[in-house]
C-alpha cells in the first residue's frame, strides 16, 4: 500500500466562491466528526480534517461542475480506504452525511438537479470504496500469502543451512567419523576415516564394524560393543588398533555412541575415531626406554619384575617357573683396575653372550643393575632344564673377552630356583634366588647352586641364632659347664675345662658347635668369650675358697678372634685381679691354627699372658697343620691331643695301630719340649690304660665325667 498525503490531492480552484468555501469547511468538519471513531487511522484529528477537506473539495467540484462526472467521487471512495477509513460504519456515515448535509452547507438544497447529482456521487463513492476495499483485502491476503511463503522459505533455508553445516562438519572433520546401523553395517564414513584406514568410502560401506576387529584388541573392546548393540550402554571409549588397507597399524582413540530414536530404541551408532598413532609410538618409545637398560639394551629390572608378576598372575595349577640369578665374579676388580669404560664394554659382551646362549620362548634375560643379570624361564619343565640353561650360561662365559687389547676372562656365580608357581610368590622366588646366588659364591664361585629348602632352613636358623645372640648374652641365657682333666696315674683332677652352653628359650639347650662358629663370624665371640672367662674365673675363686690347694685350674677356650683382640691381655689381667685368682689357676686353650698361623702381635700377647703365669694349651692337637719344630718357640705349657686319635687307643683288637703310634710320638715330642699332655675324648678304661702306659699325663672324657654343673664336678676333687 502506498503512502498518501494531503499534498497529493489536486485542488479544485474553479467554482469555489466564498460562500461555497465556508460550506465545504463546515462539511469537512462534520464529516470528520462522523467517521473519526469508525476506524483506526494513524492521524490526529486535525490531520483527518485536513484530509477530508481535500476530499470535500473533490466532491464539491464534481457536484458543481458544468459537465457532471462521478469519477472524482469514485476516487474519493478509493482514497478513504487508502487512508485506512475501512471501518464498517465509515461508508454508511459518509454516504448519509453527503445526502443530509452537503447541499445544505453549500446553501443549494433547493436545486433538484444537484440532488440527483448527490445520489450519483454517493453511488460512485460507494463503488470506489468497495472496489478499493476489495483490492486492499486481496492485497493483504497476497501479502500474507507472500509472508507465509517467505517465512517457509526462510525455515527451509535455515534447515538447509544447518544440514549443510552438519554435513560439512561431518565431511571435513579432522577426526574420523562413521555411522552404522544397529547391526553394525557401516552407512556413512567421512574423509578423515577413509584416509585414516586407507579404504575408500565405497569399500567401507560394504563392511560391518565387527570386521574391523584386531587380534590385539582388548577383550573389553568388543564386550563394550555388544553392550552398546543391546542398548545396555550409550557409549564407550577405548584405545584400539586398526589395520590399514596397506597393512600398517593405526592406533586410535575410538568412541562409539548409540543414537536412539524418539521411542528410545537404538537407531544408529556413531563412531568417532582419533588417530593417536604418533602419540602411541612415542609412548612406546618412552616405555621401551623405561623398561630397558641403556647400556646393554637388555630388559631392565622394572620389565623383569613386570614379567615376573604377570607370570604369577597368569599361571595355572602345575605351571612351573625358573629363575637364574647371575652375578659376575670379581667384576669390581676389573672395573677398578681397568676403568669403568672397559667395565661397561665387558657388561655389554656378557649381556650378548647371555642373550645368545639362552634365547628362546618364555625366557627373559634382564640386567638387574651393576653386574647382576637374571634369566626368567616361564613354563619351566623341571630342575634339569634350568640346570641345563645355567650350564650353557657358564659355558658361554668361558672364552676370553677381548676389549681394547685386553683379554679378559670372566666367570659368574648363579643362583637357581625352580618350582611350581602354586604355593610361592614372586617375592619368595626373588629372595630364594638371591640366597642361592650367595651360596654359589660361598661354595667357590664360577658355579651354580640350586635352591635347597633344608639348607635354607639351616641358614635361617643360623641367622636367627646369630641375630638373637647379643640379646641372649644380656639376658643371661648362656651358662658354663665344666669337665675335669684327670691325671691318669692317680685320677687326681688337675684342671676343669669350661664349656659354654646356650639355654635357648625356643630351641632348648644348644651345644657350642651350634653357635661358636656363628659368634666368630659376627664378632660376638669376643664379648661372649670374655663372659665365659669371667664366669670360669669366678667359679675357680669359689673352688679356691672351698678346696684350697686341691683346687684344679680352669681351662678356658680362646677363639681365634679373641686371641687377636688387642684388649685380651688387659681383660685377663683385670678379671684375675677382680677375683684375686692366682694366674696359675687359669689355662687358655687355643687351636693349632690360632697359634701357628698368626703374625707376631697375638704371639706377643700369649707371651705376656704366659709371663704373668697363665697356662697356655694347644687344643685339638693333631687335627691342624702343625709345624712341630716351631712348637719350641711358643709360650705353650700343654698339648691336648684331639679326641679323634682315641680310636687307636682302644683295646688291642679294635685299635688303629697308626693312631697309637702317632699318639705315643706326640707324647714323646711334647715331653721333649717340656710340655704336659692331656688326651681328649677318653671314653673307655682300656683307652685310659694304654694312654697311661704311653706316658700321657692326663685324660679328659666321658670315662671320667661328662661336662656338668660345678656342684656335680666338684665331688671329684
Ligand atoms: P673342645 O675345646 O675340644 O672341647 C671338648 C669337647 O669334647 C666338648 O664338646 C666336650 O663335651 C667333648 N667331649 C668331652 N669328653 C668327650 C668324650 O669322651 N667323647 C666325646 N665324643 N666328646 C667328648 P663341646 O662342649 O660340645 O664343645 C665343643 C667345642 O666348642 C669345644 O671343643 C670348643 O672348641 C668349643 N667351645 C666350647 N666352649 C667354648 C668357649 O667358651 N669358647 C670358645 N671359644 N669355644 C668353646
Ligand atoms: Mg677345648
Ligand atoms: Mg679340644
PDB file of C-alpha atoms in Angstrom, residues 340-601:
ATOM      1  CA  UNK A 340      84.536 -48.091  34.026  1.00  0.00           C
ATOM      2  CA  UNK A 341      84.714 -47.831  30.268  1.00  0.00           C
ATOM      3  CA  UNK A 342      86.188 -51.298  29.939  1.00  0.00           C
ATOM      4  CA  UNK A 343      83.835 -52.478  32.661  1.00  0.00           C
ATOM      5  CA  UNK A 344      80.895 -51.230  30.637  1.00  0.00           C
ATOM      6  CA  UNK A 345      82.098 -52.937  27.468  1.00  0.00           C
ATOM      7  CA  UNK A 346      82.582 -56.130  29.397  1.00  0.00           C
ATOM      8  CA  UNK A 347      78.990 -55.956  30.618  1.00  0.00           C
ATOM      9  CA  UNK A 348      77.790 -55.466  27.052  1.00  0.00           C
ATOM     10  CA  UNK A 349      79.750 -58.540  25.888  1.00  0.00           C
ATOM     11  CA  UNK A 350      78.453 -60.604  28.766  1.00  0.00           C
ATOM     12  CA  UNK A 351      74.903 -59.442  28.037  1.00  0.00           C
ATOM     13  CA  UNK A 352      75.278 -60.531  24.410  1.00  0.00           C
ATOM     14  CA  UNK A 353      76.618 -63.926  25.352  1.00  0.00           C
ATOM     15  CA  UNK A 354      73.814 -64.477  27.835  1.00  0.00           C
ATOM     16  CA  UNK A 355      71.205 -63.412  25.370  1.00  0.00           C
ATOM     17  CA  UNK A 356      72.590 -65.695  22.671  1.00  0.00           C
ATOM     18  CA  UNK A 357      73.048 -68.704  24.912  1.00  0.00           C
ATOM     19  CA  UNK A 358      69.557 -68.738  26.419  1.00  0.00           C
ATOM     20  CA  UNK A 359      67.430 -67.025  23.789  1.00  0.00           C
ATOM     21  CA  UNK A 360      64.111 -68.720  23.331  1.00  0.00           C
ATOM     22  CA  UNK A 361      60.426 -68.706  24.004  1.00  0.00           C
ATOM     23  CA  UNK A 362      59.378 -67.852  27.520  1.00  0.00           C
ATOM     24  CA  UNK A 363      62.884 -66.818  28.521  1.00  0.00           C
ATOM     25  CA  UNK A 364      63.741 -63.315  29.501  1.00  0.00           C
ATOM     26  CA  UNK A 365      67.298 -62.162  30.059  1.00  0.00           C
ATOM     27  CA  UNK A 366      67.395 -58.944  32.059  1.00  0.00           C
ATOM     28  CA  UNK A 367      70.043 -56.797  33.664  1.00  0.00           C
ATOM     29  CA  UNK A 368      69.174 -56.144  37.263  1.00  0.00           C
ATOM     30  CA  UNK A 369      71.834 -53.493  37.692  1.00  0.00           C
ATOM     31  CA  UNK A 370      75.588 -53.494  38.171  1.00  0.00           C
ATOM     32  CA  UNK A 371      76.977 -56.904  37.221  1.00  0.00           C
ATOM     33  CA  UNK A 372      73.789 -58.766  38.105  1.00  0.00           C
ATOM     34  CA  UNK A 373      71.699 -60.447  35.451  1.00  0.00           C
ATOM     35  CA  UNK A 374      68.651 -62.596  35.705  1.00  0.00           C
ATOM     36  CA  UNK A 375      67.083 -65.166  33.426  1.00  0.00           C
ATOM     37  CA  UNK A 376      63.403 -65.830  33.844  1.00  0.00           C
ATOM     38  CA  UNK A 377      62.133 -69.141  32.495  1.00  0.00           C
ATOM     39  CA  UNK A 378      58.372 -69.207  32.173  1.00  0.00           C
ATOM     40  CA  UNK A 379      56.738 -72.589  31.842  1.00  0.00           C
ATOM     41  CA  UNK A 380      59.859 -74.369  33.084  1.00  0.00           C
ATOM     42  CA  UNK A 381      59.843 -78.148  32.683  1.00  0.00           C
ATOM     43  CA  UNK A 382      61.784 -79.044  35.826  1.00  0.00           C
ATOM     44  CA  UNK A 383      65.060 -78.536  37.642  1.00  0.00           C
ATOM     45  CA  UNK A 384      67.073 -80.298  34.939  1.00  0.00           C
ATOM     46  CA  UNK A 385      66.005 -77.799  32.299  1.00  0.00           C
ATOM     47  CA  UNK A 386      67.133 -74.860  34.365  1.00  0.00           C
ATOM     48  CA  UNK A 387      70.395 -76.600  35.258  1.00  0.00           C
ATOM     49  CA  UNK A 388      70.977 -77.046  31.518  1.00  0.00           C
ATOM     50  CA  UNK A 389      70.446 -73.347  31.000  1.00  0.00           C
ATOM     51  CA  UNK A 390      72.829 -72.472  33.842  1.00  0.00           C
ATOM     52  CA  UNK A 391      75.474 -74.807  32.374  1.00  0.00           C
ATOM     53  CA  UNK A 392      75.048 -73.187  28.971  1.00  0.00           C
ATOM     54  CA  UNK A 393      75.435 -69.751  30.514  1.00  0.00           C
ATOM     55  CA  UNK A 394      78.592 -70.721  32.410  1.00  0.00           C
ATOM     56  CA  UNK A 395      79.914 -72.319  29.198  1.00  0.00           C
ATOM     57  CA  UNK A 396      79.215 -69.205  27.171  1.00  0.00           C
ATOM     58  CA  UNK A 397      81.373 -67.191  29.542  1.00  0.00           C
ATOM     59  CA  UNK A 398      84.426 -69.438  29.414  1.00  0.00           C
ATOM     60  CA  UNK A 399      86.050 -67.976  26.299  1.00  0.00           C
ATOM     61  CA  UNK A 400      88.069 -64.811  26.961  1.00  0.00           C
ATOM     62  CA  UNK A 401      86.527 -61.464  26.105  1.00  0.00           C
ATOM     63  CA  UNK A 402      88.705 -59.060  24.152  1.00  0.00           C
ATOM     64  CA  UNK A 403      88.286 -55.376  24.858  1.00  0.00           C
ATOM     65  CA  UNK A 404      90.728 -52.656  23.799  1.00  0.00           C
ATOM     66  CA  UNK A 405      93.613 -55.080  23.579  1.00  0.00           C
ATOM     67  CA  UNK A 406      92.806 -56.611  26.966  1.00  0.00           C
ATOM     68  CA  UNK A 407      91.977 -60.268  27.092  1.00  0.00           C
ATOM     69  CA  UNK A 408      89.593 -60.637  29.984  1.00  0.00           C
ATOM     70  CA  UNK A 409      88.323 -63.846  31.416  1.00  0.00           C
ATOM     71  CA  UNK A 410      85.113 -63.725  33.363  1.00  0.00           C
ATOM     72  CA  UNK A 411      83.175 -66.179  35.388  1.00  0.00           C
ATOM     73  CA  UNK A 412      79.856 -65.935  37.102  1.00  0.00           C
ATOM     74  CA  UNK A 413      78.024 -67.411  40.034  1.00  0.00           C
ATOM     75  CA  UNK A 414      74.411 -68.370  39.514  1.00  0.00           C
ATOM     76  CA  UNK A 415      71.632 -68.999  41.995  1.00  0.00           C
ATOM     77  CA  UNK A 416      68.926 -71.293  40.641  1.00  0.00           C
ATOM     78  CA  UNK A 417      65.357 -71.578  41.783  1.00  0.00           C
ATOM     79  CA  UNK A 418      62.842 -73.803  40.045  1.00  0.00           C
ATOM     80  CA  UNK A 419      59.417 -74.664  41.346  1.00  0.00           C
ATOM     81  CA  UNK A 420      55.686 -74.712  40.842  1.00  0.00           C
ATOM     82  CA  UNK A 421      54.024 -71.333  40.829  1.00  0.00           C
ATOM     83  CA  UNK A 422      51.387 -72.575  43.244  1.00  0.00           C
ATOM     84  CA  UNK A 423      52.423 -72.076  46.829  1.00  0.00           C
ATOM     85  CA  UNK A 424      55.083 -69.499  46.160  1.00  0.00           C
ATOM     86  CA  UNK A 425      55.196 -65.800  45.347  1.00  0.00           C
ATOM     87  CA  UNK A 426      57.401 -63.681  43.157  1.00  0.00           C
ATOM     88  CA  UNK A 427      58.924 -62.195  46.315  1.00  0.00           C
ATOM     89  CA  UNK A 428      59.744 -65.703  47.630  1.00  0.00           C
ATOM     90  CA  UNK A 429      61.298 -66.585  44.325  1.00  0.00           C
ATOM     91  CA  UNK A 430      63.472 -63.487  44.269  1.00  0.00           C
ATOM     92  CA  UNK A 431      64.572 -63.912  47.853  1.00  0.00           C
ATOM     93  CA  UNK A 432      65.453 -67.572  47.347  1.00  0.00           C
ATOM     94  CA  UNK A 433      67.325 -66.826  44.129  1.00  0.00           C
ATOM     95  CA  UNK A 434      69.300 -64.193  45.977  1.00  0.00           C
ATOM     96  CA  UNK A 435      70.153 -66.607  48.805  1.00  0.00           C
ATOM     97  CA  UNK A 436      71.141 -69.276  46.331  1.00  0.00           C
ATOM     98  CA  UNK A 437      73.376 -66.886  44.441  1.00  0.00           C
ATOM     99  CA  UNK A 438      75.122 -66.239  47.722  1.00  0.00           C
ATOM    100  CA  UNK A 439      75.603 -69.995  48.181  1.00  0.00           C
ATOM    101  CA  UNK A 440      77.130 -70.281  44.723  1.00  0.00           C
ATOM    102  CA  UNK A 441      79.583 -67.532  45.680  1.00  0.00           C
ATOM    103  CA  UNK A 442      80.321 -69.064  49.067  1.00  0.00           C
ATOM    104  CA  UNK A 443      80.777 -72.521  47.524  1.00  0.00           C
ATOM    105  CA  UNK A 444      83.623 -71.201  45.391  1.00  0.00           C
ATOM    106  CA  UNK A 445      82.248 -69.009  42.563  1.00  0.00           C
ATOM    107  CA  UNK A 446      82.160 -69.848  38.849  1.00  0.00           C
ATOM    108  CA  UNK A 447      79.342 -72.282  39.501  1.00  0.00           C
ATOM    109  CA  UNK A 448      75.643 -72.557  40.037  1.00  0.00           C
ATOM    110  CA  UNK A 449      73.845 -73.552  43.216  1.00  0.00           C
ATOM    111  CA  UNK A 450      70.314 -74.905  43.344  1.00  0.00           C
ATOM    112  CA  UNK A 451      67.950 -73.701  45.992  1.00  0.00           C
ATOM    113  CA  UNK A 452      67.610 -76.242  48.790  1.00  0.00           C
ATOM    114  CA  UNK A 453      64.949 -75.651  51.411  1.00  0.00           C
ATOM    115  CA  UNK A 454      66.802 -77.673  54.067  1.00  0.00           C
ATOM    116  CA  UNK A 455      69.993 -75.760  53.596  1.00  0.00           C
ATOM    117  CA  UNK A 456      67.944 -72.628  53.735  1.00  0.00           C
ATOM    118  CA  UNK A 457      66.239 -73.714  56.947  1.00  0.00           C
ATOM    119  CA  UNK A 458      69.624 -74.347  58.498  1.00  0.00           C
ATOM    120  CA  UNK A 459      70.873 -70.988  57.394  1.00  0.00           C
ATOM    121  CA  UNK A 460      67.736 -69.280  58.558  1.00  0.00           C
ATOM    122  CA  UNK A 461      68.176 -70.919  61.960  1.00  0.00           C
ATOM    123  CA  UNK A 462      71.801 -69.864  61.996  1.00  0.00           C
ATOM    124  CA  UNK A 463      70.802 -66.381  61.057  1.00  0.00           C
ATOM    125  CA  UNK A 464      68.118 -66.285  63.723  1.00  0.00           C
ATOM    126  CA  UNK A 465      70.602 -67.510  66.283  1.00  0.00           C
ATOM    127  CA  UNK A 466      73.263 -65.007  65.362  1.00  0.00           C
ATOM    128  CA  UNK A 467      70.731 -62.201  65.320  1.00  0.00           C
ATOM    129  CA  UNK A 468      69.402 -63.057  68.776  1.00  0.00           C
ATOM    130  CA  UNK A 469      72.758 -63.817  70.361  1.00  0.00           C
ATOM    131  CA  UNK A 470      73.614 -60.328  71.641  1.00  0.00           C
ATOM    132  CA  UNK A 471      70.294 -60.064  73.470  1.00  0.00           C
ATOM    133  CA  UNK A 472      70.769 -63.608  74.791  1.00  0.00           C
ATOM    134  CA  UNK A 473      74.095 -62.610  76.303  1.00  0.00           C
ATOM    135  CA  UNK A 474      72.432 -59.703  78.082  1.00  0.00           C
ATOM    136  CA  UNK A 475      69.560 -61.884  79.257  1.00  0.00           C
ATOM    137  CA  UNK A 476      71.995 -64.464  80.712  1.00  0.00           C
ATOM    138  CA  UNK A 477      70.820 -67.313  78.522  1.00  0.00           C
ATOM    139  CA  UNK A 478      74.376 -68.697  78.432  1.00  0.00           C
ATOM    140  CA  UNK A 479      75.910 -70.814  81.134  1.00  0.00           C
ATOM    141  CA  UNK A 480      79.136 -72.763  81.623  1.00  0.00           C
ATOM    142  CA  UNK A 481      79.578 -76.498  82.199  1.00  0.00           C
ATOM    143  CA  UNK A 482      82.828 -77.956  83.462  1.00  0.00           C
ATOM    144  CA  UNK A 483      84.648 -81.160  82.574  1.00  0.00           C
ATOM    145  CA  UNK A 484      87.589 -82.439  84.552  1.00  0.00           C
ATOM    146  CA  UNK A 485      91.113 -83.083  83.217  1.00  0.00           C
ATOM    147  CA  UNK A 486      92.213 -86.091  85.218  1.00  0.00           C
ATOM    148  CA  UNK A 487      95.776 -87.270  85.979  1.00  0.00           C
ATOM    149  CA  UNK A 488      95.974 -90.830  84.598  1.00  0.00           C
ATOM    150  CA  UNK A 489      98.383 -92.002  87.260  1.00  0.00           C
ATOM    151  CA  UNK A 490      96.103 -91.357  90.266  1.00  0.00           C
ATOM    152  CA  UNK A 491      92.863 -89.878  88.896  1.00  0.00           C
ATOM    153  CA  UNK A 492      93.525 -86.545  90.576  1.00  0.00           C
ATOM    154  CA  UNK A 493      91.569 -83.700  88.930  1.00  0.00           C
ATOM    155  CA  UNK A 494      94.274 -81.351  87.650  1.00  0.00           C
ATOM    156  CA  UNK A 495      92.009 -78.957  85.844  1.00  0.00           C
ATOM    157  CA  UNK A 496      88.497 -78.428  84.571  1.00  0.00           C
ATOM    158  CA  UNK A 497      87.594 -77.229  81.088  1.00  0.00           C
ATOM    159  CA  UNK A 498      84.959 -74.537  80.902  1.00  0.00           C
ATOM    160  CA  UNK A 499      82.463 -75.359  78.135  1.00  0.00           C
ATOM    161  CA  UNK A 500      79.799 -72.824  77.264  1.00  0.00           C
ATOM    162  CA  UNK A 501      76.137 -73.713  76.563  1.00  0.00           C
ATOM    163  CA  UNK A 502      73.173 -71.693  75.461  1.00  0.00           C
ATOM    164  CA  UNK A 503      69.818 -72.301  77.132  1.00  0.00           C
ATOM    165  CA  UNK A 504      67.760 -71.055  74.213  1.00  0.00           C
ATOM    166  CA  UNK A 505      64.132 -70.113  75.101  1.00  0.00           C
ATOM    167  CA  UNK A 506      62.890 -71.682  71.851  1.00  0.00           C
ATOM    168  CA  UNK A 507      65.427 -74.303  70.756  1.00  0.00           C
ATOM    169  CA  UNK A 508      66.378 -75.589  74.199  1.00  0.00           C
ATOM    170  CA  UNK A 509      69.925 -76.379  75.252  1.00  0.00           C
ATOM    171  CA  UNK A 510      72.359 -75.627  72.446  1.00  0.00           C
ATOM    172  CA  UNK A 511      75.875 -77.122  72.316  1.00  0.00           C
ATOM    173  CA  UNK A 512      78.710 -74.765  71.344  1.00  0.00           C
ATOM    174  CA  UNK A 513      79.093 -76.284  67.863  1.00  0.00           C
ATOM    175  CA  UNK A 514      75.716 -74.683  67.083  1.00  0.00           C
ATOM    176  CA  UNK A 515      76.755 -71.144  67.856  1.00  0.00           C
ATOM    177  CA  UNK A 516      80.514 -70.681  68.466  1.00  0.00           C
ATOM    178  CA  UNK A 517      81.306 -70.507  64.756  1.00  0.00           C
ATOM    179  CA  UNK A 518      78.463 -68.034  64.264  1.00  0.00           C
ATOM    180  CA  UNK A 519      79.721 -65.936  67.120  1.00  0.00           C
ATOM    181  CA  UNK A 520      83.140 -65.975  65.470  1.00  0.00           C
ATOM    182  CA  UNK A 521      81.592 -64.740  62.204  1.00  0.00           C
ATOM    183  CA  UNK A 522      79.648 -61.948  63.819  1.00  0.00           C
ATOM    184  CA  UNK A 523      82.403 -60.991  66.233  1.00  0.00           C
ATOM    185  CA  UNK A 524      80.212 -61.635  69.232  1.00  0.00           C
ATOM    186  CA  UNK A 525      82.714 -64.272  70.309  1.00  0.00           C
ATOM    187  CA  UNK A 526      84.815 -61.511  71.862  1.00  0.00           C
ATOM    188  CA  UNK A 527      82.254 -60.371  74.471  1.00  0.00           C
ATOM    189  CA  UNK A 528      80.913 -63.934  74.817  1.00  0.00           C
ATOM    190  CA  UNK A 529      84.441 -65.307  75.377  1.00  0.00           C
ATOM    191  CA  UNK A 530      85.153 -62.597  77.901  1.00  0.00           C
ATOM    192  CA  UNK A 531      81.936 -63.521  79.710  1.00  0.00           C
ATOM    193  CA  UNK A 532      82.935 -67.217  79.846  1.00  0.00           C
ATOM    194  CA  UNK A 533      86.401 -66.280  81.054  1.00  0.00           C
ATOM    195  CA  UNK A 534      84.940 -64.194  83.846  1.00  0.00           C
ATOM    196  CA  UNK A 535      82.418 -66.920  84.818  1.00  0.00           C
ATOM    197  CA  UNK A 536      85.179 -69.554  84.905  1.00  0.00           C
ATOM    198  CA  UNK A 537      87.482 -67.368  86.988  1.00  0.00           C
ATOM    199  CA  UNK A 538      84.659 -66.581  89.378  1.00  0.00           C
ATOM    200  CA  UNK A 539      83.996 -70.308  89.725  1.00  0.00           C
ATOM    201  CA  UNK A 540      87.695 -71.038  90.250  1.00  0.00           C
ATOM    202  CA  UNK A 541      87.709 -68.427  93.007  1.00  0.00           C
ATOM    203  CA  UNK A 542      84.795 -70.196  94.746  1.00  0.00           C
ATOM    204  CA  UNK A 543      86.590 -73.551  94.457  1.00  0.00           C
ATOM    205  CA  UNK A 544      89.788 -71.999  95.713  1.00  0.00           C
ATOM    206  CA  UNK A 545      87.910 -70.797  98.743  1.00  0.00           C
ATOM    207  CA  UNK A 546      86.362 -74.229  99.232  1.00  0.00           C
ATOM    208  CA  UNK A 547      89.188 -76.595  98.301  1.00  0.00           C
ATOM    209  CA  UNK A 548      92.381 -74.637  98.820  1.00  0.00           C
ATOM    210  CA  UNK A 549      95.412 -76.453  97.444  1.00  0.00           C
ATOM    211  CA  UNK A 550      93.282 -79.187  95.890  1.00  0.00           C
ATOM    212  CA  UNK A 551      91.680 -76.626  93.562  1.00  0.00           C
ATOM    213  CA  UNK A 552      92.160 -77.517  89.832  1.00  0.00           C
ATOM    214  CA  UNK A 553      92.943 -74.854  87.252  1.00  0.00           C
ATOM    215  CA  UNK A 554      90.152 -73.770  84.946  1.00  0.00           C
ATOM    216  CA  UNK A 555      90.854 -74.253  81.267  1.00  0.00           C
ATOM    217  CA  UNK A 556      89.073 -71.702  79.092  1.00  0.00           C
ATOM    218  CA  UNK A 557      88.781 -71.937  75.296  1.00  0.00           C
ATOM    219  CA  UNK A 558      90.020 -68.934  73.369  1.00  0.00           C
ATOM    220  CA  UNK A 559      88.654 -68.359  69.873  1.00  0.00           C
ATOM    221  CA  UNK A 560      90.902 -67.136  67.090  1.00  0.00           C
ATOM    222  CA  UNK A 561      89.249 -63.781  67.088  1.00  0.00           C
ATOM    223  CA  UNK A 562      89.714 -63.406  70.827  1.00  0.00           C
ATOM    224  CA  UNK A 563      93.393 -64.252  70.546  1.00  0.00           C
ATOM    225  CA  UNK A 564      93.762 -61.321  68.142  1.00  0.00           C
ATOM    226  CA  UNK A 565      91.791 -58.926  70.280  1.00  0.00           C
ATOM    227  CA  UNK A 566      94.195 -56.198  71.462  1.00  0.00           C
ATOM    228  CA  UNK A 567      92.293 -55.967  74.756  1.00  0.00           C
ATOM    229  CA  UNK A 568      92.901 -59.650  75.583  1.00  0.00           C
ATOM    230  CA  UNK A 569      95.845 -59.251  77.936  1.00  0.00           C
ATOM    231  CA  UNK A 570      94.169 -56.460  79.863  1.00  0.00           C
ATOM    232  CA  UNK A 571      90.878 -58.352  80.049  1.00  0.00           C
ATOM    233  CA  UNK A 572      92.595 -61.411  81.516  1.00  0.00           C
ATOM    234  CA  UNK A 573      94.602 -59.330  83.913  1.00  0.00           C
ATOM    235  CA  UNK A 574      91.623 -57.382  85.226  1.00  0.00           C
ATOM    236  CA  UNK A 575      89.471 -60.491  85.605  1.00  0.00           C
ATOM    237  CA  UNK A 576      92.222 -62.273  87.551  1.00  0.00           C
ATOM    238  CA  UNK A 577      92.518 -59.187  89.729  1.00  0.00           C
ATOM    239  CA  UNK A 578      88.767 -58.905  90.165  1.00  0.00           C
ATOM    240  CA  UNK A 579      88.664 -62.354  91.806  1.00  0.00           C
ATOM    241  CA  UNK A 580      92.212 -62.256  93.161  1.00  0.00           C
ATOM    242  CA  UNK A 581      92.808 -65.529  91.321  1.00  0.00           C
ATOM    243  CA  UNK A 582      96.396 -66.764  91.093  1.00  0.00           C
ATOM    244  CA  UNK A 583      97.316 -66.871  87.367  1.00  0.00           C
ATOM    245  CA  UNK A 584      98.448 -70.485  87.507  1.00  0.00           C
ATOM    246  CA  UNK A 585      94.805 -71.488  88.166  1.00  0.00           C
ATOM    247  CA  UNK A 586      93.910 -70.284  84.677  1.00  0.00           C
ATOM    248  CA  UNK A 587      94.715 -72.122  81.444  1.00  0.00           C
ATOM    249  CA  UNK A 588      93.840 -70.760  77.982  1.00  0.00           C
ATOM    250  CA  UNK A 589      93.177 -73.262  75.167  1.00  0.00           C
ATOM    251  CA  UNK A 590      93.961 -72.183  71.629  1.00  0.00           C
ATOM    252  CA  UNK A 591      93.754 -74.270  68.488  1.00  0.00           C
ATOM    253  CA  UNK A 592      96.860 -75.007  66.463  1.00  0.00           C
ATOM    254  CA  UNK A 593      95.775 -72.713  63.686  1.00  0.00           C
ATOM    255  CA  UNK A 594      95.185 -69.866  66.111  1.00  0.00           C
ATOM    256  CA  UNK A 595      98.704 -70.124  67.353  1.00  0.00           C
ATOM    257  CA  UNK A 596     100.678 -71.177  64.304  1.00  0.00           C
ATOM    258  CA  UNK A 597      99.143 -69.058  61.634  1.00  0.00           C
ATOM    259  CA  UNK A 598      99.370 -65.794  63.444  1.00  0.00           C
ATOM    260  CA  UNK A 599     101.562 -62.818  62.986  1.00  0.00           C
ATOM    261  CA  UNK A 600     103.701 -61.534  65.829  1.00  0.00           C
ATOM    262  CA  UNK A 601     101.242 -59.466  67.770  1.00  0.00           C
TER     263      UNK A 601
END
